[in-house]
Amino acid sequence: LGFPLDDVWHRIFGQDVTLWGPTHVLMIGGASLAPIAAWLLLVEGRRAAGRPHSRRTRLLAWEVQIAGATLIGLSTLQLEFSFGVPQFQLVFHPVLIALAASIALVAARLRLGRGGALAATGAYLLIMTPMVLVIGPGFGHSFLHFPLYLAEAALVELAALALARRGPLAVGLGSGALIGTAGLAAEWAFSHVAMPLPWTAELLPEAPILALVTALGGGVLGAHLGTGLEGGRRALPRMLPAAALAVVVVCIALPLRT
């Protein structure tokens, strides 16, 4: 659907240089969810084969790679900020980072167990680092600046250690709270070291508020995904993920004003 609609869009609108054009979001944003589908299919296939909780090294390595790919996919729409050519408000950058970290890393921690969030981040860096070095300095193209997610992964691990006995929802909310505060502070500092557009005081107070609320919603969505990957044994109340998604949509919609 995306490519024919993209042709129609360009005929009406003209040349569209933003990653966030409607048909671009349909194609790129939609494709970025493919690792989540692959992860679910892998677990479902294992369950159908009668090995739902197998922790053999080869299978676990596959899941770690898919968890890292999920983090990459959820980070895709940050690219305008990573290249330093955003067409929209800079407040979106911390919001999108908080959203990607909270969903992917909470799900990874719940599914993979202790160290899962750090393992997923390691898989993410194992793919991103050589790719960026080859395309940027290697081929002489624009250098992609990307978040490391190391602080967020450590915070998710801490939240899980403290809240695991209270269930996945507590882990998701605790992780979201830490990502939206301490994680945001770490990324704020990192933006002044490695990002083409450092985060400045002009983002206050909107960015911290939206990033925190987004991270809380993303934490619930990550807990929902994680429990689904576990087989739904500790499933969240049915309407809770839908409410979390609505909260995330509102947080993304608010800065769309120009």
PDB file of C-alpha atoms in Angstrom, residues 79-239:
ATOM      1  CA  LEU A  79      16.536   9.673  12.297  1.00  0.00           C
ATOM      2  CA  GLU A  80      15.739  13.299  11.470  1.00  0.00           C
ATOM      3  CA  PHE A  81      17.144  14.310  14.851  1.00  0.00           C
ATOM      4  CA  SER A  82      20.048  11.869  14.554  1.00  0.00           C
ATOM      5  CA  PHE A  83      21.132  13.527  11.303  1.00  0.00           C
ATOM      6  CA  GLY A  84      20.437  17.025  12.657  1.00  0.00           C
ATOM      7  CA  VAL A  85      17.781  17.959  10.080  1.00  0.00           C
ATOM      8  CA  PRO A  86      14.454  17.772  11.949  1.00  0.00           C
ATOM      9  CA  GLN A  87      11.308  19.185  10.377  1.00  0.00           C
ATOM     10  CA  PHE A  88       9.466  19.096  13.698  1.00  0.00           C
ATOM     11  CA  GLN A  89       9.998  20.319  17.255  1.00  0.00           C
ATOM     12  CA  LEU A  90      13.094  19.098  19.097  1.00  0.00           C
ATOM     13  CA  VAL A  91      10.893  18.038  22.029  1.00  0.00           C
ATOM     14  CA  PHE A  92      10.064  14.926  20.005  1.00  0.00           C
ATOM     15  CA  HIS A  93      13.615  13.617  20.358  1.00  0.00           C
ATOM     16  CA  PRO A  94      13.557  12.871  24.112  1.00  0.00           C
ATOM     17  CA  VAL A  95       9.975  11.629  23.822  1.00  0.00           C
ATOM     18  CA  LEU A  96      10.867   9.136  21.081  1.00  0.00           C
ATOM     19  CA  ILE A  97      13.961   7.927  22.933  1.00  0.00           C
ATOM     20  CA  ALA A  98      11.927   7.373  26.110  1.00  0.00           C
ATOM     21  CA  LEU A  99       9.258   5.503  24.142  1.00  0.00           C
ATOM     22  CA  ALA A 100      11.700   3.158  22.376  1.00  0.00           C
ATOM     23  CA  ALA A 101      13.657   2.414  25.548  1.00  0.00           C
ATOM     24  CA  SER A 102      10.636   1.756  27.741  1.00  0.00           C
ATOM     25  CA  ILE A 103       8.885  -0.611  25.333  1.00  0.00           C
ATOM     26  CA  ALA A 104      11.850  -2.611  24.041  1.00  0.00           C
ATOM     27  CA  LEU A 105      13.944  -2.837  27.201  1.00  0.00           C
ATOM     28  CA  VAL A 106      11.083  -3.705  29.556  1.00  0.00           C
ATOM     29  CA  ALA A 107       9.922  -6.440  27.170  1.00  0.00           C
ATOM     30  CA  ALA A 108      13.481  -7.757  26.877  1.00  0.00           C
ATOM     31  CA  ARG A 109      13.958  -7.845  30.646  1.00  0.00           C
ATOM     32  CA  LEU A 110      10.691  -9.674  31.243  1.00  0.00           C
ATOM     33  CA  ARG A 111      11.249 -12.189  28.462  1.00  0.00           C
ATOM     34  CA  LEU A 112      14.997 -12.820  28.747  1.00  0.00           C
ATOM     35  CA  GLY A 113      15.340 -12.557  32.512  1.00  0.00           C
ATOM     36  CA  ARG A 114      18.152 -10.977  34.489  1.00  0.00           C
ATOM     37  CA  GLY A 115      20.452  -9.002  32.220  1.00  0.00           C
ATOM     38  CA  GLY A 116      17.944  -9.080  29.364  1.00  0.00           C
ATOM     39  CA  ALA A 117      17.743  -5.305  28.948  1.00  0.00           C
ATOM     40  CA  LEU A 118      21.547  -5.009  28.896  1.00  0.00           C
ATOM     41  CA  ALA A 119      21.813  -7.912  26.433  1.00  0.00           C
ATOM     42  CA  ALA A 120      19.274  -6.299  24.099  1.00  0.00           C
ATOM     43  CA  THR A 121      21.179  -3.013  24.237  1.00  0.00           C
ATOM     44  CA  GLY A 122      24.405  -4.860  23.478  1.00  0.00           C
ATOM     45  CA  ALA A 123      22.802  -6.451  20.411  1.00  0.00           C
ATOM     46  CA  TYR A 124      21.537  -3.008  19.358  1.00  0.00           C
ATOM     47  CA  LEU A 125      25.030  -1.497  19.641  1.00  0.00           C
ATOM     48  CA  LEU A 126      26.582  -4.492  17.874  1.00  0.00           C
ATOM     49  CA  ILE A 127      24.468  -3.683  14.811  1.00  0.00           C
ATOM     50  CA  MET A 128      24.384   0.116  14.968  1.00  0.00           C
ATOM     51  CA  THR A 129      28.052   0.855  15.613  1.00  0.00           C
ATOM     52  CA  PRO A 130      29.635  -0.862  12.580  1.00  0.00           C
ATOM     53  CA  MET A 131      26.755   0.188  10.338  1.00  0.00           C
ATOM     54  CA  VAL A 132      27.192   3.850  11.252  1.00  0.00           C
ATOM     55  CA  LEU A 133      30.986   3.689  10.886  1.00  0.00           C
ATOM     56  CA  VAL A 134      30.792   2.005   7.484  1.00  0.00           C
ATOM     57  CA  ILE A 135      28.118   4.304   6.033  1.00  0.00           C
ATOM     58  CA  GLY A 136      29.518   7.509   7.585  1.00  0.00           C
ATOM     59  CA  PRO A 137      33.341   7.597   7.628  1.00  0.00           C
ATOM     60  CA  GLY A 138      33.629   4.489   5.432  1.00  0.00           C
ATOM     61  CA  PHE A 139      31.473   5.565   2.486  1.00  0.00           C
ATOM     62  CA  GLY A 140      31.717   9.290   3.186  1.00  0.00           C
ATOM     63  CA  HIS A 141      28.020   9.843   3.855  1.00  0.00           C
ATOM     64  CA  SER A 142      26.356  11.740   6.708  1.00  0.00           C
ATOM     65  CA  PHE A 143      27.254  10.479  10.171  1.00  0.00           C
ATOM     66  CA  LEU A 144      24.333   9.094  12.154  1.00  0.00           C
ATOM     67  CA  HIS A 145      24.260  10.104  15.824  1.00  0.00           C
ATOM     68  CA  PHE A 146      22.288   7.576  17.844  1.00  0.00           C
ATOM     69  CA  PRO A 147      21.387   7.111  21.535  1.00  0.00           C
ATOM     70  CA  LEU A 148      23.329   4.407  23.369  1.00  0.00           C
ATOM     71  CA  TYR A 149      20.491   3.350  25.725  1.00  0.00           C
ATOM     72  CA  LEU A 150      23.064   2.050  28.236  1.00  0.00           C
ATOM     73  CA  ALA A 151      21.734   4.158  31.105  1.00  0.00           C
ATOM     74  CA  GLU A 152      18.151   3.152  30.329  1.00  0.00           C
ATOM     75  CA  ALA A 153      19.076  -0.541  30.209  1.00  0.00           C
ATOM     76  CA  ALA A 154      20.788  -0.322  33.608  1.00  0.00           C
ATOM     77  CA  LEU A 155      17.743   1.463  35.042  1.00  0.00           C
ATOM     78  CA  VAL A 156      15.374  -1.219  33.744  1.00  0.00           C
ATOM     79  CA  GLU A 157      17.566  -3.879  35.336  1.00  0.00           C
ATOM     80  CA  LEU A 158      17.461  -2.006  38.657  1.00  0.00           C
ATOM     81  CA  ALA A 159      13.690  -1.593  38.494  1.00  0.00           C
ATOM     82  CA  ALA A 160      13.241  -5.285  37.735  1.00  0.00           C
ATOM     83  CA  LEU A 161      15.460  -6.316  40.634  1.00  0.00           C
ATOM     84  CA  ALA A 162      13.472  -4.132  43.013  1.00  0.00           C
ATOM     85  CA  LEU A 163       9.964  -4.809  41.704  1.00  0.00           C
ATOM     86  CA  ALA A 164       9.973  -8.274  40.128  1.00  0.00           C
ATOM     87  CA  ARG A 165       7.956  -9.788  42.965  1.00  0.00           C
ATOM     88  CA  ARG A 166       5.192  -7.238  42.409  1.00  0.00           C
ATOM     89  CA  GLY A 167       4.631  -8.378  38.847  1.00  0.00           C
ATOM     90  CA  PRO A 168       5.287  -7.134  35.303  1.00  0.00           C
ATOM     91  CA  LEU A 169       3.106  -4.033  35.625  1.00  0.00           C
ATOM     92  CA  ALA A 170       5.181  -2.796  38.556  1.00  0.00           C
ATOM     93  CA  VAL A 171       8.368  -3.495  36.597  1.00  0.00           C
ATOM     94  CA  GLY A 172       7.008  -1.590  33.593  1.00  0.00           C
ATOM     95  CA  LEU A 173       5.881   1.423  35.593  1.00  0.00           C
ATOM     96  CA  GLY A 174       9.046   1.482  37.700  1.00  0.00           C
ATOM     97  CA  SER A 175      11.220   1.233  34.608  1.00  0.00           C
ATOM     98  CA  GLY A 176       9.213   3.975  32.897  1.00  0.00           C
ATOM     99  CA  ALA A 177       9.590   6.267  35.897  1.00  0.00           C
ATOM    100  CA  LEU A 178      13.356   5.774  35.961  1.00  0.00           C
ATOM    101  CA  ILE A 179      13.729   6.116  32.182  1.00  0.00           C
ATOM    102  CA  GLY A 180      11.637   9.303  32.181  1.00  0.00           C
ATOM    103  CA  THR A 181      13.787  10.895  34.910  1.00  0.00           C
ATOM    104  CA  ALA A 182      17.319   9.532  35.377  1.00  0.00           C
ATOM    105  CA  GLY A 183      17.390   8.118  31.842  1.00  0.00           C
ATOM    106  CA  LEU A 184      16.275  11.451  30.427  1.00  0.00           C
ATOM    107  CA  ALA A 185      18.998  13.224  32.397  1.00  0.00           C
ATOM    108  CA  ALA A 186      21.623  10.843  31.008  1.00  0.00           C
ATOM    109  CA  GLU A 187      20.415  11.364  27.438  1.00  0.00           C
ATOM    110  CA  TRP A 188      20.290  15.123  28.014  1.00  0.00           C
ATOM    111  CA  ALA A 189      23.970  15.084  28.963  1.00  0.00           C
ATOM    112  CA  PHE A 190      24.801  12.757  26.056  1.00  0.00           C
ATOM    113  CA  SER A 191      23.083  15.131  23.625  1.00  0.00           C
ATOM    114  CA  HIS A 192      25.723  17.742  24.469  1.00  0.00           C
ATOM    115  CA  VAL A 193      28.487  15.231  23.780  1.00  0.00           C
ATOM    116  CA  ALA A 194      27.331  13.418  20.658  1.00  0.00           C
ATOM    117  CA  MET A 195      24.116  14.806  19.158  1.00  0.00           C
ATOM    118  CA  PRO A 196      24.071  17.370  16.318  1.00  0.00           C
ATOM    119  CA  LEU A 197      21.319  19.287  18.141  1.00  0.00           C
ATOM    120  CA  PRO A 198      21.987  19.425  21.913  1.00  0.00           C
ATOM    121  CA  TRP A 199      18.960  19.648  24.189  1.00  0.00           C
ATOM    122  CA  THR A 200      18.780  23.100  25.716  1.00  0.00           C
ATOM    123  CA  ALA A 201      16.782  24.911  28.394  1.00  0.00           C
ATOM    124  CA  GLU A 202      14.198  25.907  25.792  1.00  0.00           C
ATOM    125  CA  LEU A 203      12.844  22.349  26.061  1.00  0.00           C
ATOM    126  CA  LEU A 204      11.870  22.916  29.695  1.00  0.00           C
ATOM    127  CA  PRO A 205       9.418  22.028  31.152  1.00  0.00           C
ATOM    128  CA  GLU A 206       7.641  20.407  28.216  1.00  0.00           C
ATOM    129  CA  ALA A 207      10.231  17.768  27.299  1.00  0.00           C
ATOM    130  CA  PRO A 208      10.726  16.253  30.781  1.00  0.00           C
ATOM    131  CA  ILE A 209       6.979  16.102  31.404  1.00  0.00           C
ATOM    132  CA  LEU A 210       6.116  14.519  28.056  1.00  0.00           C
ATOM    133  CA  ALA A 211       9.092  12.142  28.189  1.00  0.00           C
ATOM    134  CA  LEU A 212       8.147  10.940  31.670  1.00  0.00           C
ATOM    135  CA  VAL A 213       4.497  10.350  30.794  1.00  0.00           C
ATOM    136  CA  THR A 214       5.515   8.667  27.523  1.00  0.00           C
ATOM    137  CA  ALA A 215       7.997   6.430  29.360  1.00  0.00           C
ATOM    138  CA  LEU A 216       5.307   5.372  31.838  1.00  0.00           C
ATOM    139  CA  GLY A 217       2.958   4.500  28.984  1.00  0.00           C
ATOM    140  CA  GLY A 218       5.774   2.766  27.126  1.00  0.00           C
ATOM    141  CA  GLY A 219       6.653   0.801  30.253  1.00  0.00           C
ATOM    142  CA  VAL A 220       3.113  -0.560  30.407  1.00  0.00           C
ATOM    143  CA  LEU A 221       3.255  -1.431  26.695  1.00  0.00           C
ATOM    144  CA  GLY A 222       6.628  -3.108  27.230  1.00  0.00           C
ATOM    145  CA  ALA A 223       5.175  -5.106  30.113  1.00  0.00           C
ATOM    146  CA  HIS A 224       2.264  -6.085  27.877  1.00  0.00           C
ATOM    147  CA  LEU A 225       4.646  -7.270  25.148  1.00  0.00           C
ATOM    148  CA  GLY A 226       6.833  -9.057  27.676  1.00  0.00           C
ATOM    149  CA  THR A 227       3.933 -10.962  29.215  1.00  0.00           C
ATOM    150  CA  GLY A 228       2.695 -11.856  25.747  1.00  0.00           C
ATOM    151  CA  LEU A 229       6.114 -13.306  24.939  1.00  0.00           C
ATOM    152  CA  GLU A 230       5.923 -15.268  28.192  1.00  0.00           C
ATOM    153  CA  GLY A 231       2.686 -16.829  27.001  1.00  0.00           C
ATOM    154  CA  GLY A 232       0.267 -14.541  28.813  1.00  0.00           C
ATOM    155  CA  ARG A 233       0.745 -16.300  32.152  1.00  0.00           C
ATOM    156  CA  ARG A 234       0.889 -12.904  33.894  1.00  0.00           C
ATOM    157  CA  ALA A 235      -1.209 -10.918  31.446  1.00  0.00           C
ATOM    158  CA  LEU A 236      -2.142  -7.324  32.262  1.00  0.00           C
ATOM    159  CA  PRO A 237      -5.791  -6.253  32.589  1.00  0.00           C
ATOM    160  CA  ARG A 238      -7.149  -6.017  29.075  1.00  0.00           C
ATOM    161  CA  MET A 239      -7.858  -2.284  28.937  1.00  0.00           C
TER     162      MET A 239
END
